[in-house]
Tab-separated table of C-alpha atoms in Angstrom:
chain	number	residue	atom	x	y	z
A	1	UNK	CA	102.351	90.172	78.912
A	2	UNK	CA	98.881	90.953	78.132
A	3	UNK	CA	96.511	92.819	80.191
A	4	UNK	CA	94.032	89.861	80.658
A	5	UNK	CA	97.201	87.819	82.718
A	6	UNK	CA	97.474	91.052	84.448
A	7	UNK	CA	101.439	91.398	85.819
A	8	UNK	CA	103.749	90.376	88.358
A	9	UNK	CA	105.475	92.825	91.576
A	10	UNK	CA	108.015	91.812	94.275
A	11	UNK	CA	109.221	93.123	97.006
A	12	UNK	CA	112.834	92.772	98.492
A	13	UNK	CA	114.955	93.828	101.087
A	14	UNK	CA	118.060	92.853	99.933
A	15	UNK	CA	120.464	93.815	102.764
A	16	UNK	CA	123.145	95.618	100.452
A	17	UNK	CA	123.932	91.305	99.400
A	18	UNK	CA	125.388	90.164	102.477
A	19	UNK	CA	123.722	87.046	101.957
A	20	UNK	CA	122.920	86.312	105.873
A	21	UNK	CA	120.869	82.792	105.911
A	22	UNK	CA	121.147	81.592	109.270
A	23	UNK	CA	120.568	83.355	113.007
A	24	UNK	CA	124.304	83.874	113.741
A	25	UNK	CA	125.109	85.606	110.807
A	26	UNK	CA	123.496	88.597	112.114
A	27	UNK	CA	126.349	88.872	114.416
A	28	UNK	CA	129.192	87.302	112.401
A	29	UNK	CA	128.082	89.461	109.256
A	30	UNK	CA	127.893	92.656	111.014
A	31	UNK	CA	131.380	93.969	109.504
A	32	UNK	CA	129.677	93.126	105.829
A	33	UNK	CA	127.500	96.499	106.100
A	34	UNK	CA	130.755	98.433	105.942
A	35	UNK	CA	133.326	96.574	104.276
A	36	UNK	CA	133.102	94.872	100.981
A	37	UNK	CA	133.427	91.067	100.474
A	38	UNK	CA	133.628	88.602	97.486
A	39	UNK	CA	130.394	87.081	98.105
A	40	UNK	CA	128.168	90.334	97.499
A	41	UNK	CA	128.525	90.020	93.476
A	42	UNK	CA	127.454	86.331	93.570
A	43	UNK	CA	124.804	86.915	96.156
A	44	UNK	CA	123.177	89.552	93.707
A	45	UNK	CA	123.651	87.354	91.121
A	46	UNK	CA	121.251	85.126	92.312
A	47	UNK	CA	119.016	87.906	93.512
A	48	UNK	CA	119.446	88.712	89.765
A	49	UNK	CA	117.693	85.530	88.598
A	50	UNK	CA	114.517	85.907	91.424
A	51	UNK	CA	113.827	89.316	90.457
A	52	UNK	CA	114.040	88.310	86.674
A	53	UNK	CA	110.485	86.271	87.812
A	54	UNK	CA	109.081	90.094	87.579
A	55	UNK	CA	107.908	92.763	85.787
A	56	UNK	CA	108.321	95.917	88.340
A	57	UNK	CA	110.541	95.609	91.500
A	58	UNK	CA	110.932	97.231	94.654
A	59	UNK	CA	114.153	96.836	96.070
A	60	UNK	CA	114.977	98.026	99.854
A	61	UNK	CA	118.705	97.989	101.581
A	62	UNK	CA	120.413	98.854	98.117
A	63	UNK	CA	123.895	100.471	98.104
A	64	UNK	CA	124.210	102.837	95.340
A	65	UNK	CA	127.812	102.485	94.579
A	66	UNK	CA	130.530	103.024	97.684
A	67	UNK	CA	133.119	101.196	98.962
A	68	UNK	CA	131.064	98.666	100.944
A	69	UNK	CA	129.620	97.884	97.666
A	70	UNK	CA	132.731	97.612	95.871
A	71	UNK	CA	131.692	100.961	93.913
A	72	UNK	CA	129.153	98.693	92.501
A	73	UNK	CA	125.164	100.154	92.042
A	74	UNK	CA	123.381	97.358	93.315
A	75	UNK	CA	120.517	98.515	91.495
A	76	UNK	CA	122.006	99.474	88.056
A	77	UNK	CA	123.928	95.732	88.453
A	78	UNK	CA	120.375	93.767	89.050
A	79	UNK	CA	118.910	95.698	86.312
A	80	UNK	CA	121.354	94.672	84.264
A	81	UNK	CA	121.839	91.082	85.131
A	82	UNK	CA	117.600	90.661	85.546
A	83	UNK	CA	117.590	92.201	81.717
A	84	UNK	CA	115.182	95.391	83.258
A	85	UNK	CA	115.649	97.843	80.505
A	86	UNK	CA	114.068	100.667	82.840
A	87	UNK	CA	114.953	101.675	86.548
A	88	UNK	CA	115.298	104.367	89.163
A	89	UNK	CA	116.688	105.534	92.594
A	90	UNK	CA	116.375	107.333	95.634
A	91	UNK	CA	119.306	107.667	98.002
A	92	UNK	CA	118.034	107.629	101.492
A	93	UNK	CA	121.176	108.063	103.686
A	94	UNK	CA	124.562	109.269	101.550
A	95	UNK	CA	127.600	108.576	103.849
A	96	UNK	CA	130.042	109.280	101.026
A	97	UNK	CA	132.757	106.741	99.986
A	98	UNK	CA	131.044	104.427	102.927
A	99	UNK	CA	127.669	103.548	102.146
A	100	UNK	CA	125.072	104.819	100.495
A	101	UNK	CA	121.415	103.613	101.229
A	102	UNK	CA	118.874	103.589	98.727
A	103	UNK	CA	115.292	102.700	97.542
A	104	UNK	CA	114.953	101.166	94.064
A	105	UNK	CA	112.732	100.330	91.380
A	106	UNK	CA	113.451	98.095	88.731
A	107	UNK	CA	110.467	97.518	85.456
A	108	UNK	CA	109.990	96.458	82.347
A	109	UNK	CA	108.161	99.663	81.102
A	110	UNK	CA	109.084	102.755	80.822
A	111	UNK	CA	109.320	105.163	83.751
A	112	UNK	CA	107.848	108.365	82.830
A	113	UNK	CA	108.894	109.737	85.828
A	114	UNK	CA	110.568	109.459	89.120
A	115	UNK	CA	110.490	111.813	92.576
A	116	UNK	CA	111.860	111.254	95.759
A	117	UNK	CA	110.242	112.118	99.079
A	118	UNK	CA	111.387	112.375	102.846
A	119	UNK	CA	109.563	110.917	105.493
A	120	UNK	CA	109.646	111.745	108.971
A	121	UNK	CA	112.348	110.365	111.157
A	122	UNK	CA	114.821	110.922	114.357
A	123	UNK	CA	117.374	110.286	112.487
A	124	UNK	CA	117.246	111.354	108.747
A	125	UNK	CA	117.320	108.419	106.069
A	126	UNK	CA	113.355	107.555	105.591
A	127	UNK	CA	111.697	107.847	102.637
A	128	UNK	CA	109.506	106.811	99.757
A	129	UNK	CA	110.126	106.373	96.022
A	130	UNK	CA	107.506	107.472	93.592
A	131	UNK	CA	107.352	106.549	89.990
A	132	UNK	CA	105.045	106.436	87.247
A	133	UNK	CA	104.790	103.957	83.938
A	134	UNK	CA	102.341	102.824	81.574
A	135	UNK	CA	100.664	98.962	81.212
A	136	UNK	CA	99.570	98.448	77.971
A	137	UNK	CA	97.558	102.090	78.076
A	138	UNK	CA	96.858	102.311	81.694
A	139	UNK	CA	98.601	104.550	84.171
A	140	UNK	CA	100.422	103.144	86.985
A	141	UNK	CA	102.210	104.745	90.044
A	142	UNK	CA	104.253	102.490	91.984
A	143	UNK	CA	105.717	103.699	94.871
A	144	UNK	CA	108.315	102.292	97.304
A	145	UNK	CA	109.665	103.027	100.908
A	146	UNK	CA	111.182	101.048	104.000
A	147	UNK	CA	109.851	102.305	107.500
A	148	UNK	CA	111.582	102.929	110.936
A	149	UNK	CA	112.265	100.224	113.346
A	150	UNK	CA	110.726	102.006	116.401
A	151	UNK	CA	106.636	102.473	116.018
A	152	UNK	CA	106.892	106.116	117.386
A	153	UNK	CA	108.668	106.602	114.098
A	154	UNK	CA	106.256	103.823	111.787
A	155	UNK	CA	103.150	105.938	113.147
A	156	UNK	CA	104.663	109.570	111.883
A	157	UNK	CA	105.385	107.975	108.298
A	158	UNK	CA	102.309	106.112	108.163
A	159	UNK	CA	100.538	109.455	108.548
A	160	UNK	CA	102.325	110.912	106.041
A	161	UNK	CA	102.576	108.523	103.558
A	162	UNK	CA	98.527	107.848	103.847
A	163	UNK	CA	97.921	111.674	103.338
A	164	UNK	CA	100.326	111.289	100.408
A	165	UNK	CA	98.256	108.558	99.026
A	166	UNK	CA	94.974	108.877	99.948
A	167	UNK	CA	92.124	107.381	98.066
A	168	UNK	CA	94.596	107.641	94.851
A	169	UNK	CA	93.889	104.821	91.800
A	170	UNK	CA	96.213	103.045	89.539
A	171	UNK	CA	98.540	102.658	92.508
A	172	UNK	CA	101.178	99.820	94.026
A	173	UNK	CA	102.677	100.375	97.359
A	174	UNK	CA	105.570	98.118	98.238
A	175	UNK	CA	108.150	97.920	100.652
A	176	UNK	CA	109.513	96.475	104.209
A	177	UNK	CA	107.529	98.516	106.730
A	178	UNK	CA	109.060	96.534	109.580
A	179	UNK	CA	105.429	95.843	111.173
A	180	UNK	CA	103.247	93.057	110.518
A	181	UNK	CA	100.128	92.857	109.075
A	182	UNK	CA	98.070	93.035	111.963
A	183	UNK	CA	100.038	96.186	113.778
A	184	UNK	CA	97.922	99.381	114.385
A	185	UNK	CA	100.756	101.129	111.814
A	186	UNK	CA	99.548	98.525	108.892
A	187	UNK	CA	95.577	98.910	110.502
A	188	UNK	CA	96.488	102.976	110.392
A	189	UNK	CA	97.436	102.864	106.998
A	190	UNK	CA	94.901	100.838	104.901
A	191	UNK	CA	92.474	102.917	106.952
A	192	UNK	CA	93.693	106.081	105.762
A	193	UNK	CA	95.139	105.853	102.361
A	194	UNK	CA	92.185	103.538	101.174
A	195	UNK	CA	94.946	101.147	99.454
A	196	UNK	CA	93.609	97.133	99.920
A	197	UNK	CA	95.657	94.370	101.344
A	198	UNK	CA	96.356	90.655	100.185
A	199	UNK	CA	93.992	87.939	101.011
A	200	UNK	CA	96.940	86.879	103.278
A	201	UNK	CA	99.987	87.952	104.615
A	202	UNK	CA	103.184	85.297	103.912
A	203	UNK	CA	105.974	85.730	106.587
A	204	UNK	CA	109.293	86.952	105.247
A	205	UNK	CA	111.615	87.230	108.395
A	206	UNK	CA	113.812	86.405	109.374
A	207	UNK	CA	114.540	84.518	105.811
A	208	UNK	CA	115.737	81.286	107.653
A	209	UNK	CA	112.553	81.058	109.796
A	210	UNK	CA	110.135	83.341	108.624
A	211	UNK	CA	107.844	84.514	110.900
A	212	UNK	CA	106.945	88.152	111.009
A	213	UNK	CA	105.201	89.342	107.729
A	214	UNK	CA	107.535	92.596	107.325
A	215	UNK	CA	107.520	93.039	103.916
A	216	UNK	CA	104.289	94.236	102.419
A	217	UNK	CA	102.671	95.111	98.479
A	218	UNK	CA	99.303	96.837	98.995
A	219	UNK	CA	96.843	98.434	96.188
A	220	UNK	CA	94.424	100.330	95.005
A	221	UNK	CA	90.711	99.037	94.749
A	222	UNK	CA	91.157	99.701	90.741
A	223	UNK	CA	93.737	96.457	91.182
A	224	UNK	CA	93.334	93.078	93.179
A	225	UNK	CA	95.597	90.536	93.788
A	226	UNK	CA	95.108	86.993	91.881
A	227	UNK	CA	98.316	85.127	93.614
A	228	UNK	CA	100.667	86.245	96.436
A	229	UNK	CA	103.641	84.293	97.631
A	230	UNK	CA	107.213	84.712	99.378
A	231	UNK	CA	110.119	83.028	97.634
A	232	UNK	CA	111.746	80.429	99.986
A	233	UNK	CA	115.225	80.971	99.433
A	234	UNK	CA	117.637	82.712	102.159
A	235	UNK	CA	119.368	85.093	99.900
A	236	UNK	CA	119.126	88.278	102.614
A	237	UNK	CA	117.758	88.525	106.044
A	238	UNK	CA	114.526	88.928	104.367
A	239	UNK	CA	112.519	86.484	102.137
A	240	UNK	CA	111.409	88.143	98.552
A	241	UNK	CA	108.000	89.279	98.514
A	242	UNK	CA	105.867	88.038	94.909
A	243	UNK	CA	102.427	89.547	93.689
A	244	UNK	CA	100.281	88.881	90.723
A	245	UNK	CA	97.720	91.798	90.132
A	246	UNK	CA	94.995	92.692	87.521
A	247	UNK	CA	93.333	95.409	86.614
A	248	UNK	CA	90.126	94.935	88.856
A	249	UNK	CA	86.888	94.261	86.604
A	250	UNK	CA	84.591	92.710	88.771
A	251	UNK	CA	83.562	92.974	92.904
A	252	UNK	CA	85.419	89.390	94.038
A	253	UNK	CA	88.638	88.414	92.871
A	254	UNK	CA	89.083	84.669	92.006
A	255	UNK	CA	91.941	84.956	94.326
A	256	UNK	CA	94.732	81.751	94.671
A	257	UNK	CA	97.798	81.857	97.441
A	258	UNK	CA	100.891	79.946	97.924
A	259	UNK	CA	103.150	79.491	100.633
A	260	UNK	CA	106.954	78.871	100.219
């Protein structure tokens, strides 16, 4: 893809492939985070085809190969199956032969490097995934997390993931922060870090009604967004989050949005 069509990100919390597509499976699905079933494989096959739409991935809620999971790396399986040649890892929470949370990111170039950080949190299990590639000669971090579900705990990572950041270029943050656009954490953040936000915000949850715009892909002013959309299709709690970015060359971006 050349630098002129600039290149495509998504976000997606794939809730280890239960599938859940309707209210009540939240409750009748419960017993999916810790057992395995024979609809994960063919729920992340489909994931498999979405995420093939693009050419770096963030991935949230992946199991990196336990029993729940069937022994299966989510991640290393949607690599595969999306034809990534490049991808990397941070497990958040390691409960053994159980479950193993992670962070991912899937892309089509090279990762130069990859480095895990802890965030702050109650209980321990937060963090962000940093990694660094290369589009066609220009440097690119792209870094990934999934933030607490009470704001005492959103407002301690935000602080420490905008110091972490701050007023850095060449830079894509992506990830379900579990506030919505308009919460003081997301307000916090872009104040702080000096990372710019979408034109708009599409909802992504719950996936059958979306609603709240949890998931998030925020930049650096050396980037702006040409096209930002969710994908309508129920495939995890949460919808899939899609971007199309360029390098920025002039003030105003000639900016198009679609809704699912």
């Amino acid at each position: 893809m050349t630098e002129d069509h600039g290149f495509s990100v998504m976000s997606f919390n794939i809730q280890v492939g239960i599938g859940s597509h309707r209210a009540r499976h939240m409750l009748l699905h419960g017993w999916k985070y810790v057992m395995p079933h024979g609809q994960s494989l063919r729920n992340l096959e489909r994931i498999a085809e979405i995420l093939s739409e693009a050419d770096v991935v963030g991935l949230n809620e992946v199991d990196a190969g336990s029993f729940r999971s069937q022994y299966v790396n989510q991640a290393g399986f949607l690599a595969e199956r999306a034809h990534f040649p490049y991808w990397a890892q941070q497990r958040t929470r390691d409960f053994g032969e159980l479950a193993q949370h992670s962070n991912s990111v899937l892309s089509r170039w090279p990762i130069a490097r990859s480095e895990p950080h802890t965030l702050p949190s109650f209980m321990k299990g937060r963090g962000m995934l940093e990694t660094s590639t290369e589009i066609n000669g220009r440097p690119l971090t792209v870094v990934i997390t999934h933030l607490g579900l009470s704001r005492h705990a959103r407002f301690s990572q935000i602080r420490d993931l905008a110091q972490r950041l701050r007023q850095r270029r060449h830079l894509i943050l992506m990830g379900d922060l579990n506030c919505t656009a308009r919460s003081p954490e997301i307000r916090l953040l872009l104040a702080e870090s000096g990372l710019q936000a979408p034109p708009w915000n599409p909802p992504t949850f719950p996936s059958w009604s979306p609603r709240f715009s949890f998931d998030h892909i925020f930049c650096s002013p050396d980037l702006e967004f040409t096209e930002i959309e969710s994908i309508g299709e129920p495939l995890s709690d949460h919808l899939a989050l899609k971007a199309r970015l360029r390098w920025n060359s002039k003030p105003e971006a000639n900016v198009k949005t679609r809704s699912p």
